[in-house]
N, CA and C of each residue as an Amber inpcrd file, in Angstrom:
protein
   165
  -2.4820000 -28.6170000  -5.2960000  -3.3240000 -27.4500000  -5.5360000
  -3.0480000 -26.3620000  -4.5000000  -2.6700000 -26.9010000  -3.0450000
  -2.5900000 -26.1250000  -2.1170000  -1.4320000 -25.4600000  -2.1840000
  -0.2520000 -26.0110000  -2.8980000   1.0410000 -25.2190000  -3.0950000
   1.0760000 -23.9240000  -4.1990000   0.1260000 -24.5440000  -5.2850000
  -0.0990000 -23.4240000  -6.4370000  -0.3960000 -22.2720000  -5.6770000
  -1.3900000 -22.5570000  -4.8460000  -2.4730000 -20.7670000  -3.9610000
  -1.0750000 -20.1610000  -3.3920000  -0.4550000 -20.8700000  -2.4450000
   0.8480000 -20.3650000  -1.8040000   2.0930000 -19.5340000  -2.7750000
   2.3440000 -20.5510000  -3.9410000   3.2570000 -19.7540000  -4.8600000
   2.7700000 -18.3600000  -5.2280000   1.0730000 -18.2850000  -6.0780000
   0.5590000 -17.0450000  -6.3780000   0.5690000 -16.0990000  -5.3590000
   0.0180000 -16.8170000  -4.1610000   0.0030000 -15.3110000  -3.2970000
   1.4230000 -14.9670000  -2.9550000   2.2710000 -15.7220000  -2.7030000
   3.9220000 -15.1740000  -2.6760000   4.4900000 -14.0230000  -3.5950000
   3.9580000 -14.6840000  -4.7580000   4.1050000 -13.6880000  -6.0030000
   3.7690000 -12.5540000  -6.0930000   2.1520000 -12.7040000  -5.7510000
   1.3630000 -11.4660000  -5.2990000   2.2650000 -10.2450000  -4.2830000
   2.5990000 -10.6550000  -3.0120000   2.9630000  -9.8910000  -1.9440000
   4.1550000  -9.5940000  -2.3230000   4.9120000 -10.6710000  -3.0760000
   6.2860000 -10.1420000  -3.5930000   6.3630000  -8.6940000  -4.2330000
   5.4230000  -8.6790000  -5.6330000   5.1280000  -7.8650000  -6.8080000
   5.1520000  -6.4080000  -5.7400000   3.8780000  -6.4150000  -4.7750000
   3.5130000  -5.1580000  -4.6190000   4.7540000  -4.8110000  -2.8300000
   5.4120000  -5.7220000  -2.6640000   6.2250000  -5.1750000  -1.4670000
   6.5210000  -3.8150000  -1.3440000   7.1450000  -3.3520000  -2.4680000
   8.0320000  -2.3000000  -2.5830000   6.8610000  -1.0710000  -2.1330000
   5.4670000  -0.9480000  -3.1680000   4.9120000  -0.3440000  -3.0420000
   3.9580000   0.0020000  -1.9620000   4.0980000  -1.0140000  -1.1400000
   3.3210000  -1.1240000   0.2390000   4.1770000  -0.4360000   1.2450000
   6.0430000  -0.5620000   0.9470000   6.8160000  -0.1990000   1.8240000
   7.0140000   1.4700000   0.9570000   6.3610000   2.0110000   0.5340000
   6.7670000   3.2170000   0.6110000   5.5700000   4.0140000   1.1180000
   4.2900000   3.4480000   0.7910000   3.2820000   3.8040000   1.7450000
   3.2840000   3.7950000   3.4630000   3.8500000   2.8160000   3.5820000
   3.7600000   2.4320000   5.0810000   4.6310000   3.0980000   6.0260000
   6.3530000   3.0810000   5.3110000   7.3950000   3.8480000   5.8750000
   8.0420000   4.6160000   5.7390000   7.4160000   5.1440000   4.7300000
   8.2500000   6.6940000   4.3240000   7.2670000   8.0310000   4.5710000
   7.9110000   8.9850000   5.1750000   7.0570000  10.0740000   5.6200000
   6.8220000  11.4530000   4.0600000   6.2020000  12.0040000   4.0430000
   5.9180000  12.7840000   3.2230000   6.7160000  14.1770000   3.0840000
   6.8660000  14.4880000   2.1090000   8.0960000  15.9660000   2.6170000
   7.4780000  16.6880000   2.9150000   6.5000000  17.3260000   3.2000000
   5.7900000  17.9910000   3.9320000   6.3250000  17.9840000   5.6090000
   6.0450000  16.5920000   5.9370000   6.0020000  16.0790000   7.3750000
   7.7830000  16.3020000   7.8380000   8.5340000  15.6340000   6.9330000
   9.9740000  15.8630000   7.2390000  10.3900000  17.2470000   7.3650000
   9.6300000  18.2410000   6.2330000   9.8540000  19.9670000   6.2400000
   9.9570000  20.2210000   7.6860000   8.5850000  19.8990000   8.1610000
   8.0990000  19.9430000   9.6670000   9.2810000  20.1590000  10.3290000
   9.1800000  18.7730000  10.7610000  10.4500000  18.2500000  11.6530000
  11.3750000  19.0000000  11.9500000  12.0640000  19.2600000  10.6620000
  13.4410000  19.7440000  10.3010000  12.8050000  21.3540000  10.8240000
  11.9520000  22.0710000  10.7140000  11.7200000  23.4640000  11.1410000
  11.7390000  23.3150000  12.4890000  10.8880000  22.1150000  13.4280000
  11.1030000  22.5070000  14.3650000  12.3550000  21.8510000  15.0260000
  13.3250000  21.1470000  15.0330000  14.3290000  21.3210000  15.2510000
  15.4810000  22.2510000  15.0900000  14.8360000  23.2030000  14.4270000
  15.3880000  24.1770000  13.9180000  16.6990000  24.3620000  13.0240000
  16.7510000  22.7280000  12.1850000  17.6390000  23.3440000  11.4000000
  17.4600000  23.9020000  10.4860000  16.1100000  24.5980000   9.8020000
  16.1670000  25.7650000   9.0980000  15.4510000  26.6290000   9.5630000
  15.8330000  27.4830000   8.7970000  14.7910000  29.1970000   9.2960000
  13.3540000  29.0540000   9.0780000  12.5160000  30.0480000   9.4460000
  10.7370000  30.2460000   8.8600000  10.9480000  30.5950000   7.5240000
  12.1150000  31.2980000   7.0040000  12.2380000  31.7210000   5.5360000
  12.2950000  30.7680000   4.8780000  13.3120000  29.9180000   5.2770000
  13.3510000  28.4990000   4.5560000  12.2930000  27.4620000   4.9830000
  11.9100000  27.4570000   5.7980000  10.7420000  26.7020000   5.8290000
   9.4580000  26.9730000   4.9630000   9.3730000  28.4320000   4.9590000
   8.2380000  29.0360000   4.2850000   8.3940000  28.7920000   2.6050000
   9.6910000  29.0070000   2.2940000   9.6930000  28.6300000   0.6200000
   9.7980000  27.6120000   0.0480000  10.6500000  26.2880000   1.2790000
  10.3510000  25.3490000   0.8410000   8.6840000  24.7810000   0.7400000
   7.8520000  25.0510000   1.6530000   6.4970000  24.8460000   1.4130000
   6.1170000  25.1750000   0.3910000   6.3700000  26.5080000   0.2030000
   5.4870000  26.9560000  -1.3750000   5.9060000  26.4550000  -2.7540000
   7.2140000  25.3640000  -2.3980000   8.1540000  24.8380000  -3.4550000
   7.3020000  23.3180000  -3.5490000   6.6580000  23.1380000  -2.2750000
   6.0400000  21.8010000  -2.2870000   4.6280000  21.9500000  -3.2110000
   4.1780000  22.8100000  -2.8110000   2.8680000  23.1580000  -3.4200000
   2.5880000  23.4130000  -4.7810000
């Protein structure tokens, strides 16, 4: 009985991995826009339209 609980919840955590790992470790393009502005590899122009492209 105790192996059945183990298989399901395996199954369980299996099913939703993917979707837990894009919550957990992937940043939002918003946040990357960021980044990338202030490192400055793009302009405020391009920063500015890509925002309004997000929106």
């Amino acid at each position: 009985m105790f192996l059945i609980w183990i298989v399901i919840i395996a199954v369980i955590i299996w099913a939703f991995k993917d979707k837990l790992n894009l919550n957990l470790n992937q940043e939002n393009a918003l946040e990357i826009l960021k980044k990338r502005y202030a490192k400055g590899e793009i302009s405020k122009d391009e920063f500015e339209r890509m925002k309004a492209d997000l929106n």
